Coordinates of C-alpha atoms in Angstrom, one line a residue:
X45 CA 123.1 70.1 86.3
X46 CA 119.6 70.1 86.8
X47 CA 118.0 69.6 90.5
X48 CA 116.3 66.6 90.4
X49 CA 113.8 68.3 92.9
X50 CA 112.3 70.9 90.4
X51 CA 110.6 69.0 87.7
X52 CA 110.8 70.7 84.1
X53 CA 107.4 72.6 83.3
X54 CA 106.3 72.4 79.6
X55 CA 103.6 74.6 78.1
X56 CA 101.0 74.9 80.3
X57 CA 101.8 72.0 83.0
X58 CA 102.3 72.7 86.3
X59 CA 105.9 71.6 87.8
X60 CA 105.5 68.3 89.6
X61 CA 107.4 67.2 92.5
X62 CA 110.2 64.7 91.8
X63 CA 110.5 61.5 93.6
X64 CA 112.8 62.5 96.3
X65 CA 111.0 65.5 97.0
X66 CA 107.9 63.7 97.4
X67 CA 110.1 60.8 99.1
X68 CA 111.2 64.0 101.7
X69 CA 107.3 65.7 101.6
X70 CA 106.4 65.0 104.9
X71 CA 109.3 65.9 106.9
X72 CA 109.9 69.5 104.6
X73 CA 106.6 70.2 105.4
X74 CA 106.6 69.8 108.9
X75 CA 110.2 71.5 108.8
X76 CA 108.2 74.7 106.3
X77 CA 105.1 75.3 108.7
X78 CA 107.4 74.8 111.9
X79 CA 109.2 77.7 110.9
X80 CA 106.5 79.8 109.8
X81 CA 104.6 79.2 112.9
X82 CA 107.5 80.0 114.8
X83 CA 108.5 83.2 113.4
X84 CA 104.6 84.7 112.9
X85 CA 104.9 83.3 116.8
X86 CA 108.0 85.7 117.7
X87 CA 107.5 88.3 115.3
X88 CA 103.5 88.9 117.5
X89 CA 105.8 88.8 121.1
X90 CA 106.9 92.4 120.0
X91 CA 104.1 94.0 118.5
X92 CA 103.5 95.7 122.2
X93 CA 107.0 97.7 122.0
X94 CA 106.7 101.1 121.5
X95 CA 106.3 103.3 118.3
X96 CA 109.3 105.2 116.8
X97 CA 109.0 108.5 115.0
X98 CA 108.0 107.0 111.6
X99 CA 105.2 105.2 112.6
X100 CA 104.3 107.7 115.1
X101 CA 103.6 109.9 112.7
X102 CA 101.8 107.9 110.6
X103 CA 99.4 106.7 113.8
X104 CA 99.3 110.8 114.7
X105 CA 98.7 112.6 111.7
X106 CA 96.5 109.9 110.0
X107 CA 95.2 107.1 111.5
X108 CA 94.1 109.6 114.5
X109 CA 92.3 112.1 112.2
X110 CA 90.4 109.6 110.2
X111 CA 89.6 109.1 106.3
X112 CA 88.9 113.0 105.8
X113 CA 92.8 113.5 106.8
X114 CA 94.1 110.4 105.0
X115 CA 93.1 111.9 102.0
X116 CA 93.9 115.4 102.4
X117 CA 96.5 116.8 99.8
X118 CA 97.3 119.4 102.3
X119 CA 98.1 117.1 105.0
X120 CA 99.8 113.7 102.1
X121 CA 103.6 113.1 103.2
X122 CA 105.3 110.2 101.7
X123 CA 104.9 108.4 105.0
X124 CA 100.9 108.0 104.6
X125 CA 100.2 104.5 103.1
X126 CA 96.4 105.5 102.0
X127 CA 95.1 101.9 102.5
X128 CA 96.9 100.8 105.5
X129 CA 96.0 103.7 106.7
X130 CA 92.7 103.9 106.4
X131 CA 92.0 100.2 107.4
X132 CA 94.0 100.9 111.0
X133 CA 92.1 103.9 111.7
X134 CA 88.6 101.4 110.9
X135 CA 90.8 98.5 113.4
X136 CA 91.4 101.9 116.0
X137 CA 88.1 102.8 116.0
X138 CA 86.3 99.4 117.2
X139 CA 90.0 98.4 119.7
X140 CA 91.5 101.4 120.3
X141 CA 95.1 102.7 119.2
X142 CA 97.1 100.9 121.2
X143 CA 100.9 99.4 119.9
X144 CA 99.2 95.9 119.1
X145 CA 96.6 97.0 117.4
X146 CA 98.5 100.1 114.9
X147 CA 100.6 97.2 114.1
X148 CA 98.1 94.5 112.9
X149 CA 97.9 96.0 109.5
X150 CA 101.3 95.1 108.7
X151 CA 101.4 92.1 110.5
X152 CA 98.8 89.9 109.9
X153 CA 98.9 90.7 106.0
X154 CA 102.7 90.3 105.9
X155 CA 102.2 86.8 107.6
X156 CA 99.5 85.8 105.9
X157 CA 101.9 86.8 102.5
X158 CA 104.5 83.8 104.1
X159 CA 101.8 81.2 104.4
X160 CA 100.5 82.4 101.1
X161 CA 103.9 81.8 99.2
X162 CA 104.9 78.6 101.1
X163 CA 101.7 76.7 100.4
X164 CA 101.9 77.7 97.2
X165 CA 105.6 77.1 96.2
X166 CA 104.9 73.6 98.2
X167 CA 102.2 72.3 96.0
X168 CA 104.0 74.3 92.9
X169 CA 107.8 73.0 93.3
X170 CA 107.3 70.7 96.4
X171 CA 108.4 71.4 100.0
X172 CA 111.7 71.4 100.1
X173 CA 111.6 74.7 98.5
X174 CA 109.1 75.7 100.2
X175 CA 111.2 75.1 103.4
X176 CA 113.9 76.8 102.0
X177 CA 111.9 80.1 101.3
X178 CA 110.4 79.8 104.7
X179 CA 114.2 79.4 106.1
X180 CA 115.9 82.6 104.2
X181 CA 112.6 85.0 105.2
X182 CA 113.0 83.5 109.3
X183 CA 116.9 85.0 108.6
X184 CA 116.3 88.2 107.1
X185 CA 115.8 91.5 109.5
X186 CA 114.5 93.6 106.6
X187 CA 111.4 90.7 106.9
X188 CA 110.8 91.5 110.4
X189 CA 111.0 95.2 110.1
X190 CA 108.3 94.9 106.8
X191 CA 105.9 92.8 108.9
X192 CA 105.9 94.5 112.1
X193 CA 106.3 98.5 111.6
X194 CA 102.9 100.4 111.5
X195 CA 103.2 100.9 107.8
X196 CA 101.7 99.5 104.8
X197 CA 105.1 97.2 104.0
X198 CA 102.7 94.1 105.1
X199 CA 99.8 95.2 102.6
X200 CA 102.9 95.0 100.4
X201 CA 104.2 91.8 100.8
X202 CA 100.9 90.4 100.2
X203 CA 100.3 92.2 97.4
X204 CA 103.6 90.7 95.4
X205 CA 103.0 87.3 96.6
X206 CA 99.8 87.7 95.0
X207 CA 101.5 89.6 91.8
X208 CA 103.7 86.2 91.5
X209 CA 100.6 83.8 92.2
X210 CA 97.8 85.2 90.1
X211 CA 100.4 86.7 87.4
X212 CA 101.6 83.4 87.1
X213 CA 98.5 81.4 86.4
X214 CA 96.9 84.2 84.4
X215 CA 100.0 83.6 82.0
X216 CA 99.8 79.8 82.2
X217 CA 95.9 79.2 82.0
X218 CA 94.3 82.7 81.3
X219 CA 90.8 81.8 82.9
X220 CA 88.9 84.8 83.7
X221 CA 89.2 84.7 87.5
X222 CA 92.6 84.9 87.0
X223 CA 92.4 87.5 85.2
X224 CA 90.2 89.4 87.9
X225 CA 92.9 88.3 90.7
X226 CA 95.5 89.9 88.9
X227 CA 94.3 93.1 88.8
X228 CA 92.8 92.9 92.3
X229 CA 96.1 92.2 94.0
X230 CA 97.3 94.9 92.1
X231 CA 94.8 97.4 92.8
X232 CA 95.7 96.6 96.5
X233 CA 99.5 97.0 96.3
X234 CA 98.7 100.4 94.8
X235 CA 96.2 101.2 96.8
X236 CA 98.7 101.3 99.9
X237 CA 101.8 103.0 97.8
X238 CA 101.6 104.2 94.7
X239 CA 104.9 102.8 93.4
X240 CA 103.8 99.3 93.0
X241 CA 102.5 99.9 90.3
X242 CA 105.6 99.3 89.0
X243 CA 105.9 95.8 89.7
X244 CA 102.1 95.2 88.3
X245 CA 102.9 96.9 85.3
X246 CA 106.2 94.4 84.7
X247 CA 103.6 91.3 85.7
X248 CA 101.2 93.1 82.9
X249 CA 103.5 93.0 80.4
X250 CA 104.8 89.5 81.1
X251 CA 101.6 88.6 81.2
X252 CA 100.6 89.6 78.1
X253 CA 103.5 88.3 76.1
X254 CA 102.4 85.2 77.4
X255 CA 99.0 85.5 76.6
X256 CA 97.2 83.0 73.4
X257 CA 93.8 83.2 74.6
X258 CA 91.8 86.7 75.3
X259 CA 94.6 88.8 75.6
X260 CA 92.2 91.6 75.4
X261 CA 90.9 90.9 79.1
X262 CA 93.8 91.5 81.2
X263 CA 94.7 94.3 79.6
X264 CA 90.8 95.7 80.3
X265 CA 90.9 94.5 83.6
X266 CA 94.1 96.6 83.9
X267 CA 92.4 99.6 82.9
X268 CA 89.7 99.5 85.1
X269 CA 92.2 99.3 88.1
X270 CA 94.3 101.9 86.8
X271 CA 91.3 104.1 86.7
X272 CA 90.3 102.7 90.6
X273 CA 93.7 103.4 91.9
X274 CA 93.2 107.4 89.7
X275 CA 90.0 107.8 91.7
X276 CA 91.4 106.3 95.1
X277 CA 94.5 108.8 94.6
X278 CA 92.5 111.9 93.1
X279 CA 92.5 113.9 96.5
X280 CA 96.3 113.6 96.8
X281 CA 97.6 113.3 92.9
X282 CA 99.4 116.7 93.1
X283 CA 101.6 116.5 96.4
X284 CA 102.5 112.6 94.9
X285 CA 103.2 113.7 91.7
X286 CA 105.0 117.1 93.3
X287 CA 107.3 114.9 95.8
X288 CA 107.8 111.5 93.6
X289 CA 111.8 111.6 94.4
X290 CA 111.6 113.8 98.0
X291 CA 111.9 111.1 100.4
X292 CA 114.1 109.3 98.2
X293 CA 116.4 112.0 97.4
X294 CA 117.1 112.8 100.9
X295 CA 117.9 109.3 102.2
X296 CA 118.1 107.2 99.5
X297 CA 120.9 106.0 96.6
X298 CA 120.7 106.8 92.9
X299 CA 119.6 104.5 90.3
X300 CA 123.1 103.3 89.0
X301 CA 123.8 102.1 85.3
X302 CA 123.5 97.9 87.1
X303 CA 121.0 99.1 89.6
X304 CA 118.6 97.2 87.4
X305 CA 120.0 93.9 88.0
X306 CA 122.4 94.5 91.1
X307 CA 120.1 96.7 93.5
X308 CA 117.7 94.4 94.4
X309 CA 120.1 91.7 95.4
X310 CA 122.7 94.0 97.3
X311 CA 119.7 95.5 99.3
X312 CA 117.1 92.9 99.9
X313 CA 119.6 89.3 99.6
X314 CA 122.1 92.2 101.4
X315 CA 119.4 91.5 104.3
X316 CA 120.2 87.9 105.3
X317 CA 123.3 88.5 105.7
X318 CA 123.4 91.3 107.9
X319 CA 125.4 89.3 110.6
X320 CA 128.1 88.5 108.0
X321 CA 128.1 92.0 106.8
X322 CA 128.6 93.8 110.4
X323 CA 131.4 91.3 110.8
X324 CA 133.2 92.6 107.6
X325 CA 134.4 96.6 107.1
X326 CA 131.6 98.8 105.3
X327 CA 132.7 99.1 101.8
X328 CA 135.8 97.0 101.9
X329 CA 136.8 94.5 99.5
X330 CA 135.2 91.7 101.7
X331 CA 131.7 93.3 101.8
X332 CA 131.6 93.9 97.8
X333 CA 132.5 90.3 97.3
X334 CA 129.7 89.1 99.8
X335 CA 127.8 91.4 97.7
X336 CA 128.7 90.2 94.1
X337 CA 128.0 86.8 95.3
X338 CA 124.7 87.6 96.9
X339 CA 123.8 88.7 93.2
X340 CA 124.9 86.2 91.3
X341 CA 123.4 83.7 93.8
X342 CA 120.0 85.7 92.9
X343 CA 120.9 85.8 89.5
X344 CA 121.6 82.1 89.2
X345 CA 118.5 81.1 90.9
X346 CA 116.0 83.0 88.6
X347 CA 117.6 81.8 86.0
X348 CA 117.5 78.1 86.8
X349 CA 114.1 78.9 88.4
X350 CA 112.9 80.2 84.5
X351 CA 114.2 77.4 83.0
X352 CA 111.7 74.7 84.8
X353 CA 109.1 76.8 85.1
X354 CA 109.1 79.2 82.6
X355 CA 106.3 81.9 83.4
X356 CA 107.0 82.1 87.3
X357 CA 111.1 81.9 86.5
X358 CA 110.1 85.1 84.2
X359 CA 108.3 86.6 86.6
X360 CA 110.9 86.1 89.3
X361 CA 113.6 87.7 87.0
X362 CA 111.8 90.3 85.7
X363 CA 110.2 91.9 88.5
X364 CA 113.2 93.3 90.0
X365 CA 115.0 94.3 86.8
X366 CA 111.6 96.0 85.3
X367 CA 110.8 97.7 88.3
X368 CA 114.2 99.2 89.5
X369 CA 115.0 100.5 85.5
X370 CA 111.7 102.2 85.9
X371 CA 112.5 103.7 89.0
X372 CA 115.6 105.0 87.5
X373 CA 113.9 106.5 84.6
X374 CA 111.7 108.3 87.0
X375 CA 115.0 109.5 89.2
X376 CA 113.4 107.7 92.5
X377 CA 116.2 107.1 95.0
X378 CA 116.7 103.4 96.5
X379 CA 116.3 102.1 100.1
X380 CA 115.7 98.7 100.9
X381 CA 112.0 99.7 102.3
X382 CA 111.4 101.6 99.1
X383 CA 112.1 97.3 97.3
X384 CA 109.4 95.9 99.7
X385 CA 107.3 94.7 96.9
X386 CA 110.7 93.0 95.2
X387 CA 111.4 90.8 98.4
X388 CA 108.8 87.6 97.3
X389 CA 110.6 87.4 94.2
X390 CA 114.3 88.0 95.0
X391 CA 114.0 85.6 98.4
X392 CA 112.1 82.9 96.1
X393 CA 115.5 82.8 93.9
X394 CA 117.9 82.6 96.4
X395 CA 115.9 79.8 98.1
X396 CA 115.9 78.0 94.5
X397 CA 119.7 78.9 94.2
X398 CA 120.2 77.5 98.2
X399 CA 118.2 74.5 97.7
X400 CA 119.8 73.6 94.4
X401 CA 123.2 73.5 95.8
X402 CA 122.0 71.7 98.9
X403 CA 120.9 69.2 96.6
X404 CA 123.9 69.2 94.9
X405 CA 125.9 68.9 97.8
X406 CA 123.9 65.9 99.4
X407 CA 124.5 63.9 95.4
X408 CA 128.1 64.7 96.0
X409 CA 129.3 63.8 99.3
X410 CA 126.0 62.5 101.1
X411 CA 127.3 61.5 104.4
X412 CA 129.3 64.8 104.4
X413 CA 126.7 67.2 103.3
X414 CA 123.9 66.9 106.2
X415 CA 126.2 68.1 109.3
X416 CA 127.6 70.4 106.8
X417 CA 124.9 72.5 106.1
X418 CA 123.7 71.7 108.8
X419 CA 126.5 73.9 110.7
X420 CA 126.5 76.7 107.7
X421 CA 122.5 77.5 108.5
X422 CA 122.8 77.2 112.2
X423 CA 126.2 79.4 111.8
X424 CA 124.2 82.1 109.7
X425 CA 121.3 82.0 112.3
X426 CA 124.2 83.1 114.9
X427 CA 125.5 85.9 113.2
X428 CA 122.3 86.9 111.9
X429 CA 120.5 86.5 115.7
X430 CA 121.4 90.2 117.1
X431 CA 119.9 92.0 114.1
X432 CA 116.8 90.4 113.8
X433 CA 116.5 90.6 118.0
X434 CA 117.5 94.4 117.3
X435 CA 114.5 94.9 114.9
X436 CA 111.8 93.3 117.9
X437 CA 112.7 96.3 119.9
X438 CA 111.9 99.4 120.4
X439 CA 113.5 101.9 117.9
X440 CA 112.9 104.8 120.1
X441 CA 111.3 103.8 123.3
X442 CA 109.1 106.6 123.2
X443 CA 106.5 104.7 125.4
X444 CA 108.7 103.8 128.3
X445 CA 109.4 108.1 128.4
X446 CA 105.4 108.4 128.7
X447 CA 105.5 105.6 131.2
X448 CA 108.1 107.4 133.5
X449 CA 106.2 111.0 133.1
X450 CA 103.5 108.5 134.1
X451 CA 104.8 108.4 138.1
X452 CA 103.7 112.2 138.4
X453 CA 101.1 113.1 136.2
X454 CA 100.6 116.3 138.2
X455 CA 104.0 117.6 137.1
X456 CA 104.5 120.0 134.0
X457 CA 106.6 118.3 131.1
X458 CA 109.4 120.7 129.9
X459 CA 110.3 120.5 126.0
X460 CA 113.0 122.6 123.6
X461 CA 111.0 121.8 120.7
X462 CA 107.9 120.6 119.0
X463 CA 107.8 117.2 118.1
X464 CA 105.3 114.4 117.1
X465 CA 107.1 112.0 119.3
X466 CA 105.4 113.8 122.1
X467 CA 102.5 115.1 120.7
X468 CA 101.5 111.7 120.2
X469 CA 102.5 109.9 123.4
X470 CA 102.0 112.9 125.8
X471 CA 98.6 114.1 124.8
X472 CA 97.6 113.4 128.4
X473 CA 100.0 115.8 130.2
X474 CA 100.5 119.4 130.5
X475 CA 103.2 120.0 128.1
X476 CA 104.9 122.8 127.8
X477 CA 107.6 124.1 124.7
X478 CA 110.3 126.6 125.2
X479 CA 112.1 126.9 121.7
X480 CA 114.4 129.9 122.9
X481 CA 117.2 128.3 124.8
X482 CA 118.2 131.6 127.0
X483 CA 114.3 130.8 128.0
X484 CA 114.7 127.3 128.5
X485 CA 117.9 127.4 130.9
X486 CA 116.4 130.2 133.1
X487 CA 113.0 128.0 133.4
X488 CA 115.1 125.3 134.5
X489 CA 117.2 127.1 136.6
X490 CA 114.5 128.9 138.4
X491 CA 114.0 126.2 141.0
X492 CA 110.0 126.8 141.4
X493 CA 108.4 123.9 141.9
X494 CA 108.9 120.2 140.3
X495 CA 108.7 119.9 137.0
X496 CA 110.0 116.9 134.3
X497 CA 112.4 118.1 131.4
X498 CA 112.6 115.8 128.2
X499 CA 115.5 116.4 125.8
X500 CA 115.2 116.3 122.1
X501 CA 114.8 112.7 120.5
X502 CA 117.7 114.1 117.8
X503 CA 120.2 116.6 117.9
X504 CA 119.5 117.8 121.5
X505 CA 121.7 120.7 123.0
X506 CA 123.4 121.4 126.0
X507 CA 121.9 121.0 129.1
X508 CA 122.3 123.9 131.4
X509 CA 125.1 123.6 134.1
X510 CA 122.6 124.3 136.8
X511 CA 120.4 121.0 136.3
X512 CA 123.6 119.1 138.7
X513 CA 123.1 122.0 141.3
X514 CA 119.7 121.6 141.6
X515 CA 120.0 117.8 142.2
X516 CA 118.3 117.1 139.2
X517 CA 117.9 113.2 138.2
X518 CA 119.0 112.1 135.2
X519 CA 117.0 109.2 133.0
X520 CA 118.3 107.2 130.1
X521 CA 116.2 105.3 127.6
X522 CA 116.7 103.1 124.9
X523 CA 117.2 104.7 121.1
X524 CA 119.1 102.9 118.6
X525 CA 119.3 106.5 116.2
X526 CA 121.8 109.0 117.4
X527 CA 122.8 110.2 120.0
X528 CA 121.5 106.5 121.3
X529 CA 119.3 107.5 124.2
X530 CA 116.6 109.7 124.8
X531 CA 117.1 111.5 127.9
X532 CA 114.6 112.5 130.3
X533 CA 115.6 115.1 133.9
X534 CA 113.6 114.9 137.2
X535 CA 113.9 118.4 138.8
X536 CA 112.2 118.5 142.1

């Protein structure tokens, strides 16, 4: 049955809202910015908490050292985002490089990608599903994480909402400044990771299948940004060409042979339902079914989503598909991150494919259906709370370590091996490395003078027998990676 809250779009007509959507406007509005406000409003309470390795090194080893190291083939890692990047170290240079302001770059484009999508899908398909979307993003943790880590994942996000926007009318009307949109947004998306144009070139290609009039002109606008993301690259083509499946390979999944059509909804749908997923054994029989369903929930909404509205509905299925068979073909690896430009799409069908059957359940029983689903969203908000609290904290609290060295700046810090965690935070001490550990035991045996000793953020050793007899004072932080705390000794 057909949701009487998605009008049918023919040719080039824009969907219109029904009457009980425009009936329900008001208060779906209200209930859409209320929850985007609120979110963008929680998600900024935690942009002070400290960095963890990742984004240290991305704030160390580029945004520190400026466009000359950005663009360095000698110095390019995976973990360099080119354009977010570049635009913190410009932010860093005026405010400083502070927590807050490494992290705006992801947070104010991934939230203005939210209010972007919902004003849009409002006016498009009329609040209620705008709502919706609004609702599944404030349950997913993978959101949070993409919106607040000092990475490009927030240039991202508003790069696909664009993708879906300004594919979508360039396929319906075809007017030249939606033409030009197109292949900005795209341009941007690559601009920050190379790999979106993946996505762009599905949009392309739905784009032109659509196209009657000038089909010529998209195509030539995508040319010139192809050749403006080949010039933005051209320091660092080799070592991305070199390393296209490193990170991947090491911490990622395979393409599988339904990896086109399955990935995207077990990783990124996977997300908001995290709390029902920790609830359930890893890999059992109750986690795959959660899964399958989360797919054909995704699957069923893009579907009915094409069938009203034909070139965003395309758009919406194809993205995901197109991108993630390409990404096979090329033998990348998945992780959710590595879908970041796939999220707009796959949470806009499962909010058509939530919404649908909330509609459908209000038809059928509608004294029964408010308190009902009612309970199943504030029940999924529950289980889904201590995830998305877990990614507002600190990963690594890196910072709080620096703040307890902090107490006696005068005393030597003590470390078994180089890392960028403490290159990075401790810059302002006397640091001092001692890789050998016969070396390192004696030095903190010796008893001469006072001197901090911070243990390896991973895989730390033994600590000598002696640090008890000497009265040493042991201090735990917060680490959610193994071993789960970093460990930090007072020996006076």
């Amino acid at each position: 049955m057909t949701s009487p809250t998605l009008a049918p779009a023919t040719g080039d007509d824009v969907p219109a809202a029904s009457p009980v959507t425009t009936g329900e406007g008001g208060t779906a509005r209200t209930l859409a910015w209320t929850l985007v406000i609120v979110v963008a409003v929680w998600q900024a309470t935690s942009l002070d908490r400290s960095l963890w390795w990742d984004e240290v090194y991305t704030a160390w080893a580029y945004v520190r050292r400026g466009p000359d190291t950005i663009r360095a083939a000698e110095a390019y890692i995976a973990n360099n985002h080119l354009l977010f990047s570049s635009l913190s170290w410009a932010t860093s240079t005026l405010l400083g490089d502070g927590e807050v302001v490494l992290r705006l770059w992801a947070f104010l484009p991934g939230t203005a990608a939210t209010v972007w999508a919902v004003a849009w899908l409002g006016r498009r398909h009329g609040w209620a599903l705008a709502a919706t979307f609004a609702g599944v993003l404030a349950l997913t943790p993978l959101h949070v994480l993409l919106t607040t880590e000092v990475r490009g994942y927030g240039l991202v996000l508003l790069a696909s909402v664009g993708l879906l926007v300004t594919g979508t009318a360039a396929g319906e009307r075809g007017d030249p400044g939606d033409d030009v949109l197109l292949a900005a947004v795209a341009l941007g998306g690559v601009a920050t990771i190379p790999t979106f144009a993946l996505p762009s070139g599905v949009v392309g290609l739905v784009v032109l299948w659509h196209r009657r009039a000038a089909p010529g002109r998209p195509l030539l606008l995508g040319l010139v940004a192809a050749g403006a993301a080949w010039w933005w690259y051209a320091p660092v083509r080799a070592p991305i060409l070199a390393g296209v499946t490193g990170v991947g390979a090491r911490h990622g999944d395979p393409v599988g042979v339904l990896d086109p059509v399955l990935a995207a909804p077990r990783l990124l749908a996977g997300s908001t339902a995290t709390g029902v997923l920790d609830l359930l054994p890893a890999g059992g029989v109750w986690s795959a079914l959660v899964h399958l369903l989360l797919a054909a929930t995704v699957l069923g909404g893009a579907w009915r989503l094409q069938r009203r509205d034909r070139h965003l509905g395309l758009l919406v299925l194809l993205i995901p598909v197109g991108t993630v068979a390409a990404m096979g073909a090329l033998g990348m690896h998945l992780l959710p991150r590595y879908l970041a430009a796939l999220l707009p799409a796959v949470v806009i069908a499962l909010a058509v494919a939530v919404h649908d059957a909330a509609v459908a359940l209000r038809h059928r029983w509608p004294r029964a259906s408010p308190p009902l689903l009612t309970a199943l969203v504030l029940g999924l908000a529950a289980v889904n709370l201590p995830a998305l609290h877990a990614e507002l904290q600190s990963r690594q609290d890196l910072a709080g370590v620096a703040a307890l060295l902090s107490t006696r700046p005068d005393v030597p810090v003590l470390l078994a091996r180089e890392e960028v965690a403490w290159s990075y935070y401790l810059r302002e001490h006397a640091t001092e490395v001692i890789e050998d550990q016969r070396q390192l035991a004696a030095r903190l045996c010796s008893g001469h003078g006072p001197s901090w000793f911070v243990e390896p953020t991973v895989e730390p050793g033994t600590s000598p027998d002696c640090l008890a007899a000497r009265e040493a004072v042991r201090h735990t932080l917060h680490q959610r990676a193994a071993p789960g705390q970093l460990t930090v000794w007072w020996l006076p």
